[in-house]
């Protein structure tokens, strides 16, 4: 089915470890986003990519890096995981200037111990 | 900082009743959107209302927008058990070439059979 695919679905890391969350969309969308969701906090934007080759910081970028590998793929990297990064991470995409609705992936539940 | 704030935080109703959720926001917007999130899943786009619109319908959903009061409401008529989910409002504002959405913390709706 068309949509946004995130891997892995679950991950446990030790403090200081690194990992990359993968996201791919097959809808030919221009823009892609990474959000984190914490209880009672709603979703907060970490980084976004308006189009292939560009990335920008969102509301909570510290401790993260991103790569827009091509039009389909947008990865999120934690270089040195901290317990405060325990969260559910969502990738989303949208079709740029003429479309406002986002399509979300099913999320990655990350626990840092 | 979060732009939209939903009210109430939690709502429990009987199947067949109507459910009303409210959203307030702080700054000017281009559009306001509502999303649904089932437990353990990603968000699903429900409806978008533009800043120059006052009311919009989609099936059993009715959304209103009052830009003078910076508020919106989502009405779900004739609710069903399958409507049990968290509902989020998101405000949209252009930022360069990207459409950015800012999410509220959500309303947890429980529809009892």
Short mmCIF file of C-alpha atoms in Angstrom, two decimals, chain A residues 31 33 35 37 40-45 48-51 54 57-59 90 94 96-107 109, chain B residues 1-2 9 30-31 33 35 37 40-45 48 50 86 88 92-106:
data_model
loop_
_atom_site.label_atom_id
_atom_site.label_comp_id
_atom_site.label_asym_id
_atom_site.label_seq_id
_atom_site.Cartn_x
_atom_site.Cartn_y
_atom_site.Cartn_z
CA UNK A 31 8.29 17.60 1.75
CA UNK A 33 9.11 15.78 8.40
CA UNK A 35 8.18 14.64 14.79
CA UNK A 37 5.42 12.54 20.45
CA UNK A 40 0.72 15.23 27.12
CA UNK A 41 2.97 17.15 24.71
CA UNK A 42 1.40 16.50 21.36
CA UNK A 43 3.78 16.30 18.41
CA UNK A 44 6.84 18.47 18.19
CA UNK A 45 8.74 19.06 14.97
CA UNK A 48 11.93 18.94 8.09
CA UNK A 49 12.91 18.85 4.45
CA UNK A 50 10.95 21.10 2.13
CA UNK A 51 12.38 19.40 -0.94
CA UNK A 54 17.24 20.82 1.75
CA UNK A 57 15.54 22.68 12.03
CA UNK A 58 12.19 22.50 13.71
CA UNK A 59 11.19 23.17 17.30
CA UNK A 90 6.83 9.90 13.50
CA UNK A 94 3.25 16.23 2.18
CA UNK A 96 4.43 20.70 -1.06
CA UNK A 97 2.89 24.04 -1.98
CA UNK A 98 -0.47 22.78 -3.25
CA UNK A 99 -1.28 20.35 -0.49
CA UNK A 100 -1.48 20.87 3.23
CA UNK A 101 -2.45 17.47 4.58
CA UNK A 102 0.29 15.29 5.97
CA UNK A 103 0.59 11.52 5.61
CA UNK A 104 2.15 9.89 8.65
CA UNK A 105 4.06 6.69 9.17
CA UNK A 106 3.11 4.31 11.97
CA UNK A 107 5.93 5.46 14.23
CA UNK A 109 8.89 3.64 19.68
CA UNK B 1 5.78 25.92 21.95
CA UNK B 2 2.43 24.49 20.93
CA UNK B 9 -8.32 16.58 27.26
CA UNK B 30 -3.34 29.88 6.89
CA UNK B 31 -5.37 26.82 7.73
CA UNK B 33 -6.47 20.74 10.27
CA UNK B 35 -6.15 14.52 12.67
CA UNK B 37 -4.72 8.85 16.01
CA UNK B 40 -0.29 2.77 18.68
CA UNK B 41 -0.74 4.15 15.17
CA UNK B 42 0.25 7.21 13.19
CA UNK B 43 -1.96 10.24 12.68
CA UNK B 44 -4.56 10.27 9.93
CA UNK B 45 -5.65 13.50 8.25
CA UNK B 48 -8.69 20.94 6.58
CA UNK B 50 -8.79 27.45 5.45
CA UNK B 86 -7.13 10.77 20.03
CA UNK B 88 -5.47 16.56 17.29
CA UNK B 92 -0.65 25.51 9.33
CA UNK B 93 1.57 28.38 8.42
CA UNK B 94 3.94 28.86 5.56
CA UNK B 95 7.62 28.97 6.32
CA UNK B 96 9.62 29.58 3.23
CA UNK B 97 8.89 26.77 0.83
CA UNK B 98 7.65 24.33 3.44
CA UNK B 99 4.24 23.86 4.95
CA UNK B 100 4.71 23.50 8.67
CA UNK B 101 2.11 22.19 11.04
CA UNK B 102 2.04 22.78 14.77
CA UNK B 103 0.03 20.25 16.77
CA UNK B 104 -1.91 20.51 19.99
CA UNK B 105 -1.78 17.91 22.75
CA UNK B 106 -4.99 16.20 21.69
#
